[in-house]
Amino acid sequence: MAICVLLAGCSPDPGRIPLDRTVSESRQAPHEVLSSADGPAIVALGDSLTAGLGLDPDQAYPALLERQLRAEGFTARVVNAGVSGDTSAAALRRAVWAMDGDVRIMIVALGGNDGLRGLPADQMKRNLVDIVSMAREGGIAVLLAGMEAPPNFGSTYAAQFRQVFADVASDFDLAFMPFLLAGVAADPALNQADGIHPNPEGARIVAAGVRAALEPLLPALTEEAP
Amino acid sequence: MTFVLRMVGRELRASWRRLAFFFVCVAVGVGAIVALRSVIQSVGVAMTSETRALTAADVMIESGQPWTEEALALIDAAVADEPDVARMASIETATMARPADPSKSVAKVVELRGVEAGFPYYGTFVLQDGVAYQHALLAGGGALVRPELLVQLDVQVGDDIIIGEGTFEIRGVILREPGGQLGAFSFGPRVLIDHADLLATGLLGFGTRAERQWLLRLPEERIDPLVEALQDPLRDEFVSIRSYQRTEDRIATNLKRAENYLSLIGFIVLILGGIGVWSVTRVFVQQRVRSVAILKCLGATGGQVLAIYVTQVAVLGVGGSLLGVALAGGVMAAIPESVATQAATAAGLADLTYGLTVSAVVQGLVVGIVVSLLFALGPLLDMRTIKPLALLRWGLIPAGSRDWTQIAVGVLLAVGLLAVASWQADSWAVGLWACGGFAVIAGTLHLVGQGLVRVIQPLGAGRGFAFRHAVLNLARPGNQTRVILLAVGLGSFFIIGIHAVQANLVTAFSLEIGDNPPDMFLIDIQRDQAEGVGALVADRTGRSPNLLPVLRARVTGVSGATTTLDTVGEIRRRGMGREYTVTYRDRLEENERVVDGVFWNDEPSDQPEVSVEESVVSRLGLELGDTVRFDVLGRELAATVSSVRTVDWDDTRSGGFMFLFRPGVLDEAPHSFIAFIQGPTGTDARATLQRDLVAGFPNVSVIDGLEVIATIRRILDGATLAISIVGGIALLSGVLILVGSVAMTKYQRLYETAIFRTLGATSRTVVVMLVVEYGTLGLVAGVVGSLGALGLTWALTRFLLEINWNPAPWINVVGLVATALVVGAVGVVSSLDVLRKKPLGTLRAE
Amino acid sequence: MIELRNVSKTVVSGTEPLTIVQPLDLSVAAGEYLAVVGPSGSGKSTLLGLIAGLDLPTTGEILIDGEAITSLNEDALAQLRGRKIGFIFQFFHLVPSLTAFENVLVPLEIAGAANARDRVATLLRDVGLAGRAHHYPAQLSGGEQQRVASARALANDPPILLADEPTGNLDSANGQHIVALLRSVNATRRTTIVLVTHDAELAATADVMLRLRDGRAERVPLVSAEVAR
């Protein structure tokens, strides 16, 4: 979600001008590098919520998910393709890059930055459709995670926004998780001080939700590589 | 006592011409101080109101979450303790606005702000068509909007727009808005409505992104205590509090720099005036040796004699100070007609009125009299050692040995200077530094003077009459070599010094916000949109935007000659664990400099190569040729460190990157572009460009920084203007005093020049002699002064102003040459009348 | 009136000590007119400076009216001069920034005398300069300047008058005028006079002559003085 990472608007001191070093600043913690080389992979295509902004790399939900799946006996790795600040439009442009390798499942968890910036809902829908179509063409199963627009943009926008995810999911008959941050959003106990990004406890809830929503797609992991 | 007073009257009557320069020195010095104090205070008032207008309040308390009971209780308690406080609520949030007319089905993001009656505490609204702002425009469903919104929604004043659950009538157009905080870059145009109406829009539901604010107005001296008291407890509630001074750290820092600089100039002008006073008093005392001896012979005590001359100095000091105030008044009155009005108007400092302030006048008078006395006292004390015996013997007056009184006066002078300096600069540290620098340069000049005399003495044999006598003059007993060196050296030291500091300061300001700063920021431009965005911007602004490719990358490891870091944890422990925005290009930006290694040429390479910022080297223990591993969008990239760069982070024009890659590898990785552009100037043109950009490239967000930039510019322009005016005043007065100090020394020349003339020296010979003598002194003084100025500039920029030190050698060289030329010219010109006069007249008069 | 006991003066010139005045005892009675003669460099002016308290002797002490001036500080000496000693110099030494009138007025003001302005007018009239009272020294001839200087020397009616080559810079007519003035002052006011000169003719107008040679003094009574009296 960290569109503001580009502009440093997220820093505790909002009174900064986004001119120089702020461009190169973010409070992102690093994550494990997962080579895209061998073996079946799940790619989480997302924004800062996926990247785990403000968390240790192994606290972000993709890492937690991988650990969970391993514990369940799956050998797949979960590639974190979350980029802070990415909108659905930006993610669309790098989807091909993210699909490189033996990717079996793609978790599409986008929209947060579109919503924060009030970007047009129909535009977001087109981007999501394109991403899902590309995945389909590559034989990759898709889990679509939905997002809510913040209420300040009004109920009309919020409704349109919510509808986009529902529509795309049903149009493509996707595995669907209506709200990535279900049970986490707006709960100070589960979020960092910025009120947007989950803390480690919140991330665990997100990971559990994703794991549950992933259930119908898991067979894809055990198939032989094409 | 009557004797003393009568003698003062007679002496002034007789020697006012020679003392006129004393008078002028004091007047110029005091005039400069009064004028610059007034400028500082006027600009300070104007800029304070400008900075206050940024928050529209003295203190702002802000929370991204709904107020907690605890936070409200804390605020209520603190406010209850303040006897004289006003507060009001305000809310800001991004939301959607659409025309009420159903045929227009656009919705645009706007920055909505709800304010209460009484807003703003500071600053004024400027509305289109000269409409005066009043809360009634908002009350009962009214809205004021930025002109961009009218274009984007295709609506007009009088139309209704829908925001949330509410319908609002557009009742006016905001051209300038107080409280539009710096840094609060918005994704949409401002819409201002009543606070109560905003609460009724239904937008503030669970999870809303909105800033809830309390604006406070309270007496200046209560601001800091309140902020300090609330800061820590509120932080626990995730609530921020800040005073208007802290609104923009960098603006505040720059204002502080300007103020420090201006105060320092006050001190320097003071010293220059003091040098003039000292120089003129010294010459005067020498001319009065015989009179003093006669008076002592006739029964006047040392105390009476000293009283006569000290009183004279005091009278001149008072008179000069008064004249100085009048001068300053004249200068200040002249300013609005010339530079200032235009500049101030252009800078929008409407509140800026240049005029004398009472406190500046009082300061000037006090400083003028104190400095006259302090600097004159040293030379005057020499009068005590004048022995009337001189009247019987035409010998040298025995130089009085240093006694306790003189040491005491020396200490008094030092303490007095330090006190005045610290008072003017408003800091003991600055006073100590400046006085220390003064002492060091004075000491150096003294030593150099001694060295010079010793070095040139052998030259006194041969090479023509004029040259030989010039050398003899410099080296003879009782020469004025050291005296002129001291006056001129210190003078050029200060003049060159302040000029160089001024250049540094103005450079720092213009880097902060250049001549044509980008005022529109485009983010999230996708690769396939780059061309289209570029074309559109070029079409509207006449300039192709510089699109910066940005990618996100994390450092995952280092394989180096001395350092090996394999895990992310190790990287994190070295403070490099975060995600970095990186870019690639084949050239350096203006704010970058390679300090180690070689920057690649413009050939792309498929071997990953990276140029790192200086601080990265130490943090990661890197050496050139080491390999740094990056995670770029989930893929590993091992790049060789081929160069190290410094980045001037204060230079905001091109951004700054810790990691810069060689083109060739990252080009194909997915990335977006950002662009800093200078948008069109017209409001409509800007609005149209924004509308068309968003229509053509919906994911691209346009952030309009025009108003913020304009505010910063107004403030910095004000500071720059003040600095330039004051610097000019200081330069002018410095040169005047310097010229005068040198010209004064002609009186010591008169007698011997007359003798040379009597003995048959031509004017030409005498002129050559004077040129060589004064030129040498000017050159030596210029060298010491300009070297000292280099040190002064370095120390001041580094320790007082905390800006980058950019040595400007040409200032020093020009200063050096100018010093030599001016001193030489003044030496000759001031003695011209001696050459014209019949020598006998001069001899008789002596 | 003036008494010198074992007074000598030695100065250091370069590295060599140089004795300008050899130890000397001298007594000048009240109303006496003493001329000190000798070639240049014989220590005449130095002796005069010592008597006036302008310089300190290397040895011995000097008493004026029984008061040892060698133990007085500079300010006390200045006040003593103001009260008791008038000066006439070879180079006149008028204060260039003051008019003739003011030059004469200064010692009266220092002493705080009453009716000072009237007295100055009288003095200037006595030396024949009433009409030039408001001229500056640079506007006066040498003789006129010396007449102003003598008027100034007499302003406070001092019991002692010290004159250092008073005619040295004057033509003979002006010189005669000053000589006559000194004699008349000595005669009418009983002013003690110490005159330093190398002019034998001038010295001959004194009561007593002190001849200095190589720093040694020799007292020579003058017959002509007896005759003149």
Short mmCIF file of C-alpha atoms in Angstrom, two decimals, chain A residues 89-211:
data_model
loop_
_atom_site.label_atom_id
_atom_site.label_comp_id
_atom_site.label_asym_id
_atom_site.label_seq_id
_atom_site.Cartn_x
_atom_site.Cartn_y
_atom_site.Cartn_z
CA ALA A 89 -1.66 -1.08 -12.89
CA ALA A 90 1.94 -1.41 -11.75
CA ALA A 91 1.50 -5.02 -10.75
CA LEU A 92 0.05 -5.82 -14.15
CA ARG A 93 3.27 -4.62 -15.79
CA ARG A 94 5.42 -6.94 -13.74
CA ALA A 95 3.13 -9.93 -13.67
CA VAL A 96 5.09 -11.68 -16.43
CA TRP A 97 8.30 -11.24 -14.51
CA ALA A 98 6.68 -12.70 -11.43
CA MET A 99 5.31 -15.71 -13.32
CA ASP A 100 8.74 -16.82 -14.44
CA GLY A 101 9.60 -20.34 -13.39
CA ASP A 102 7.53 -23.26 -12.17
CA VAL A 103 4.71 -21.22 -10.75
CA ARG A 104 1.63 -23.27 -9.94
CA ILE A 105 -0.47 -20.82 -7.99
CA MET A 106 -0.63 -17.04 -7.97
CA ILE A 107 -2.13 -15.12 -5.07
CA VAL A 108 -3.38 -11.80 -6.48
CA ALA A 109 -3.61 -9.41 -3.52
CA LEU A 110 -3.91 -5.96 -5.04
CA GLY A 111 -6.04 -2.86 -4.88
CA GLY A 112 -4.88 -1.35 -1.63
CA ASN A 113 -3.04 1.52 -3.26
CA ASP A 114 -5.78 1.98 -5.86
CA GLY A 115 -8.19 2.44 -2.99
CA LEU A 116 -6.00 4.76 -0.96
CA ARG A 117 -5.64 7.00 -3.97
CA GLY A 118 -9.26 6.73 -5.06
CA LEU A 119 -8.27 5.45 -8.49
CA PRO A 120 -11.18 4.60 -10.76
CA ALA A 121 -12.68 1.20 -9.95
CA ASP A 122 -13.28 0.24 -13.59
CA GLN A 123 -9.58 0.78 -14.33
CA MET A 124 -8.66 -1.51 -11.48
CA LYS A 125 -11.03 -4.10 -12.78
CA ARG A 126 -9.39 -4.09 -16.22
CA ASN A 127 -5.95 -4.51 -14.63
CA LEU A 128 -7.10 -7.43 -12.51
CA VAL A 129 -8.76 -9.08 -15.47
CA ASP A 130 -5.54 -8.78 -17.47
CA ILE A 131 -3.46 -10.25 -14.67
CA VAL A 132 -5.82 -13.17 -14.16
CA SER A 133 -6.00 -13.81 -17.90
CA MET A 134 -2.22 -13.96 -18.16
CA ALA A 135 -2.06 -16.39 -15.28
CA ARG A 136 -4.71 -18.55 -16.85
CA GLU A 137 -2.82 -18.60 -20.14
CA GLY A 138 0.26 -19.76 -18.26
CA GLY A 139 -1.72 -22.51 -16.62
CA ILE A 140 -1.44 -20.93 -13.22
CA ALA A 141 -4.23 -21.20 -10.69
CA VAL A 142 -5.28 -17.93 -9.12
CA LEU A 143 -6.43 -16.95 -5.66
CA LEU A 144 -7.94 -13.48 -5.74
CA ALA A 145 -7.79 -11.57 -2.47
CA GLY A 146 -10.15 -8.63 -2.26
CA MET A 147 -9.65 -5.24 -0.69
CA GLU A 148 -11.87 -2.56 0.78
CA ALA A 149 -11.70 1.09 -0.10
CA PRO A 150 -11.40 3.33 2.94
CA PRO A 151 -14.80 4.80 3.92
CA ASN A 152 -13.66 8.36 3.38
CA PHE A 153 -14.14 7.97 -0.36
CA GLY A 154 -17.80 7.49 0.24
CA SER A 155 -20.16 4.58 0.09
CA THR A 156 -20.63 4.77 -3.67
CA TYR A 157 -16.96 4.32 -4.39
CA ALA A 158 -16.61 1.68 -1.66
CA ALA A 159 -19.40 -0.33 -3.18
CA GLN A 160 -18.03 -0.10 -6.71
CA PHE A 161 -14.62 -1.04 -5.40
CA ARG A 162 -15.85 -4.07 -3.50
CA GLN A 163 -17.89 -5.19 -6.50
CA VAL A 164 -14.81 -5.29 -8.75
CA PHE A 165 -13.29 -8.19 -6.83
CA ALA A 166 -16.54 -10.10 -6.61
CA ASP A 167 -17.11 -9.67 -10.34
CA VAL A 168 -13.63 -10.75 -11.39
CA ALA A 169 -13.76 -13.76 -9.08
CA SER A 170 -17.06 -14.93 -10.41
CA ASP A 171 -16.29 -14.13 -14.06
CA PHE A 172 -13.19 -16.31 -13.92
CA ASP A 173 -14.47 -18.68 -11.30
CA LEU A 174 -11.50 -18.00 -9.07
CA ALA A 175 -10.67 -19.07 -5.59
CA PHE A 176 -11.73 -15.95 -3.72
CA MET A 177 -10.96 -14.34 -0.42
CA PRO A 178 -13.28 -11.28 -0.26
CA PHE A 179 -11.06 -9.21 2.04
CA LEU A 180 -7.36 -9.89 2.56
CA LEU A 181 -7.37 -8.03 5.88
CA ALA A 182 -10.60 -9.58 7.18
CA GLY A 183 -10.53 -9.51 10.97
CA VAL A 184 -7.39 -7.43 11.00
CA ALA A 185 -8.21 -4.04 9.47
CA ALA A 186 -8.80 -1.11 11.78
CA ASP A 187 -8.00 -3.11 14.90
CA PRO A 188 -5.20 -1.21 16.66
CA ALA A 189 -4.09 -4.43 18.37
CA LEU A 190 -3.39 -6.09 15.04
CA ASN A 191 -1.91 -3.19 13.11
CA GLN A 192 1.20 -1.08 13.16
CA ALA A 193 1.11 2.53 14.27
CA ASP A 194 0.22 3.71 10.79
CA GLY A 195 -3.13 1.97 11.13
CA ILE A 196 -2.72 0.40 7.68
CA HIS A 197 -0.15 -2.37 7.86
CA PRO A 198 -0.63 -5.47 10.00
CA ASN A 199 1.74 -6.18 12.83
CA PRO A 200 3.17 -9.72 13.29
CA GLU A 201 0.01 -10.83 15.04
CA GLY A 202 -2.14 -9.37 12.26
CA ALA A 203 0.04 -11.03 9.63
CA ARG A 204 -0.57 -14.42 11.24
CA ILE A 205 -4.32 -13.90 10.89
CA VAL A 206 -3.87 -12.84 7.26
CA ALA A 207 -1.74 -15.94 6.60
CA ALA A 208 -4.37 -18.19 8.17
CA GLY A 209 -7.05 -16.58 6.02
CA VAL A 210 -4.99 -17.03 2.86
CA ARG A 211 -4.21 -20.62 3.78
#
